[in-house]
Amino acid sequence: PKAPDKVLLADSFYYEMDAPELQRELPAGQLPEALATQQRFAGFDFRKKYNIQVLDSRRIIYIVGHTVCIYNVETREQRLLHGREDGGVGFVSVDATGTWIAVAEMSTTRMPKVYIYEVATLRLYRMLRQGAQKGYACCEFSPHDEWQIATLGLAPGYLLTIWNW
């Protein structure tokens, strides 16, 4: 049988945040996100290794539960990026230029994804699918090819994947 053709997205393509494939089912008893907004976020997960990444000379990025926080140490401004899966964020990585961040998530109900966002706008640029069963332990942008990223899945598969995104 012939392998399915790969769908290539245009370089200028970004996902719309209200796209149906980005919406998740709301668990029973949980408020819709549109009813509440976060004004300030405090916390830090000390159990995660490499939880702080340096974005540039002014900003750091770290994970707290289901949220990625981009914190400006000079202005104390926070920009929040909420996780899309139901298991929280497993790992976050910044590319060498500081242009892209990869948010590798975890899920208890479906195969998790790695979401690649443009830092300047926090617009979703790419979704990497089917690289792990339960979540991601690590992800790193390649130092040799700016369009490659490596991910390591959690148990039970521990799948190492090199993506051309």
Coordinates of C-alpha atoms in Angstrom, one line a residue:
P1 CA 0.0 0.0 0.0
K2 CA 1.1 3.5 -0.7
A3 CA 2.0 5.7 2.2
P4 CA -0.2 8.7 2.8
D5 CA 1.0 12.0 1.4
K6 CA 2.4 14.5 3.9
V7 CA 0.5 17.7 4.3
L8 CA 2.9 20.6 4.4
L9 CA 1.8 23.9 5.9
A10 CA 2.8 27.2 4.4
D11 CA 5.5 29.0 6.2
S12 CA 3.1 31.9 6.9
F13 CA 0.4 29.6 8.4
Y14 CA -0.6 30.0 12.0
Y15 CA -3.4 28.2 13.9
E16 CA -6.4 30.2 14.9
M17 CA -7.0 29.8 18.6
D18 CA -10.7 29.1 18.1
A19 CA -10.0 26.3 15.7
P20 CA -12.1 23.1 16.6
E21 CA -9.0 20.9 16.8
L22 CA -7.6 23.2 19.5
Q23 CA -10.7 23.0 21.7
R24 CA -10.7 20.5 24.5
E25 CA -13.7 19.0 26.3
L26 CA -14.5 20.7 29.6
P27 CA -14.4 18.3 32.6
A28 CA -17.6 18.2 34.7
G29 CA -17.7 20.9 37.3
Q30 CA -15.0 23.1 35.7
L31 CA -15.7 26.7 34.7
P32 CA -15.3 27.7 31.1
E33 CA -12.1 29.7 30.6
A34 CA -14.1 32.6 29.2
L35 CA -15.7 33.2 32.6
A36 CA -12.5 33.9 34.4
T37 CA -9.2 35.6 33.6
Q38 CA -6.0 35.4 35.6
Q39 CA -4.5 38.7 36.6
R40 CA -1.4 37.4 38.3
F41 CA 0.3 34.1 38.6
A42 CA 2.5 32.9 41.5
G43 CA 4.2 29.6 42.0
F44 CA 7.1 27.4 40.8
D45 CA 7.4 23.7 40.4
F46 CA 10.7 22.7 42.1
R47 CA 10.2 19.0 41.2
K48 CA 10.8 19.7 37.5
K49 CA 14.3 19.6 36.3
Y50 CA 15.4 22.5 34.0
N51 CA 12.2 24.3 34.8
I52 CA 13.7 27.8 34.1
Q53 CA 14.8 28.6 30.6
V54 CA 16.4 32.0 29.7
L55 CA 14.5 33.6 26.9
D56 CA 16.8 36.7 26.6
S57 CA 18.6 39.1 29.0
R58 CA 15.3 40.4 30.4
R59 CA 13.0 37.4 30.3
I60 CA 12.8 33.9 31.7
I61 CA 10.2 31.2 31.0
Y62 CA 9.0 28.5 33.4
I63 CA 6.2 26.0 34.0
V64 CA 3.6 26.0 36.8
G65 CA 1.1 23.1 36.4
H66 CA -0.9 23.8 33.3
T67 CA 0.6 27.2 32.6
V68 CA 3.8 28.5 31.0
C69 CA 4.9 31.8 32.4
I70 CA 7.1 34.3 30.6
Y71 CA 8.4 36.7 33.2
N72 CA 10.2 40.0 32.5
V73 CA 12.6 40.5 35.4
E74 CA 12.9 44.2 34.7
T75 CA 9.3 45.2 34.5
R76 CA 7.9 42.2 36.5
E77 CA 5.3 41.7 33.7
Q78 CA 4.0 38.2 33.1
R79 CA 2.7 36.7 29.9
L80 CA 0.8 33.5 30.4
L81 CA 0.4 30.6 28.0
H82 CA -2.2 28.1 29.1
G83 CA -1.7 24.4 28.4
R84 CA -4.1 22.7 26.0
E85 CA -4.0 19.1 27.3
D86 CA -5.5 17.8 30.5
G87 CA -2.3 16.5 32.1
G88 CA -0.3 19.7 32.4
V89 CA 2.9 20.9 30.8
G90 CA 5.8 18.4 30.8
F91 CA 8.6 20.6 29.4
V92 CA 9.2 23.9 27.7
S93 CA 12.1 24.8 25.4
V94 CA 13.4 27.9 23.7
D95 CA 15.2 28.0 20.4
A96 CA 18.7 29.5 20.1
T97 CA 17.3 32.7 18.6
G98 CA 14.6 33.3 21.1
T99 CA 12.0 33.3 18.4
W100 CA 10.2 30.0 19.2
I101 CA 9.1 28.2 22.3
A102 CA 8.0 24.6 22.3
V103 CA 5.5 23.5 25.0
A104 CA 5.5 19.7 25.4
E105 CA 2.4 18.6 27.2
M106 CA 1.0 15.6 29.0
S107 CA -2.5 14.1 28.8
T108 CA -4.5 11.5 30.6
T109 CA -7.2 11.0 28.0
R110 CA -5.5 11.3 24.6
M111 CA -2.1 11.4 22.9
P112 CA -0.4 14.7 23.9
K113 CA 1.1 17.2 21.5
V114 CA 4.0 19.5 21.3
Y115 CA 2.9 23.1 20.5
I116 CA 5.4 25.5 19.0
Y117 CA 4.6 29.2 19.5
E118 CA 6.1 32.4 18.2
V119 CA 7.5 34.2 21.3
A120 CA 6.7 37.8 20.1
T121 CA 3.0 37.2 19.6
L122 CA 2.4 33.8 21.4
R123 CA 0.6 32.7 18.2
L124 CA 0.5 28.9 17.7
Y125 CA 2.7 28.1 14.7
R126 CA 2.9 24.2 14.7
M127 CA 1.5 21.2 16.5
L128 CA 3.6 18.0 16.6
R129 CA 1.4 14.9 17.0
Q130 CA 1.8 11.3 17.9
G131 CA 5.3 11.4 19.5
A132 CA 4.3 10.1 22.9
Q133 CA 1.6 8.1 24.6
K134 CA 1.1 9.9 27.9
G135 CA 3.4 13.0 27.8
Y136 CA 6.8 14.4 27.2
A137 CA 9.8 14.4 29.6
C138 CA 12.0 16.7 27.5
C139 CA 12.2 18.6 24.3
E140 CA 15.1 20.5 22.7
F141 CA 15.6 22.5 19.6
S142 CA 18.5 21.4 17.4
P143 CA 21.7 23.5 17.6
H144 CA 22.5 22.4 14.0
D145 CA 19.1 22.8 12.2
E146 CA 16.7 25.6 13.3
W147 CA 13.7 23.6 12.0
Q148 CA 14.4 20.4 14.0
I149 CA 13.4 19.6 17.5
A150 CA 14.0 16.4 19.6
T151 CA 11.4 15.1 22.1
L152 CA 11.5 12.3 24.6
G153 CA 8.2 10.7 25.7
L154 CA 7.3 9.6 29.2
A155 CA 6.6 5.9 30.2
P156 CA 5.6 3.5 28.9
G157 CA 7.1 4.2 25.5
Y158 CA 10.1 6.5 26.1
L159 CA 10.0 7.3 22.4
L160 CA 12.8 9.6 21.2
T161 CA 11.6 11.6 18.1
I162 CA 13.4 14.0 15.9
W163 CA 10.9 16.4 14.2
N164 CA 11.2 18.5 11.1
W165 CA 8.7 21.1 11.9

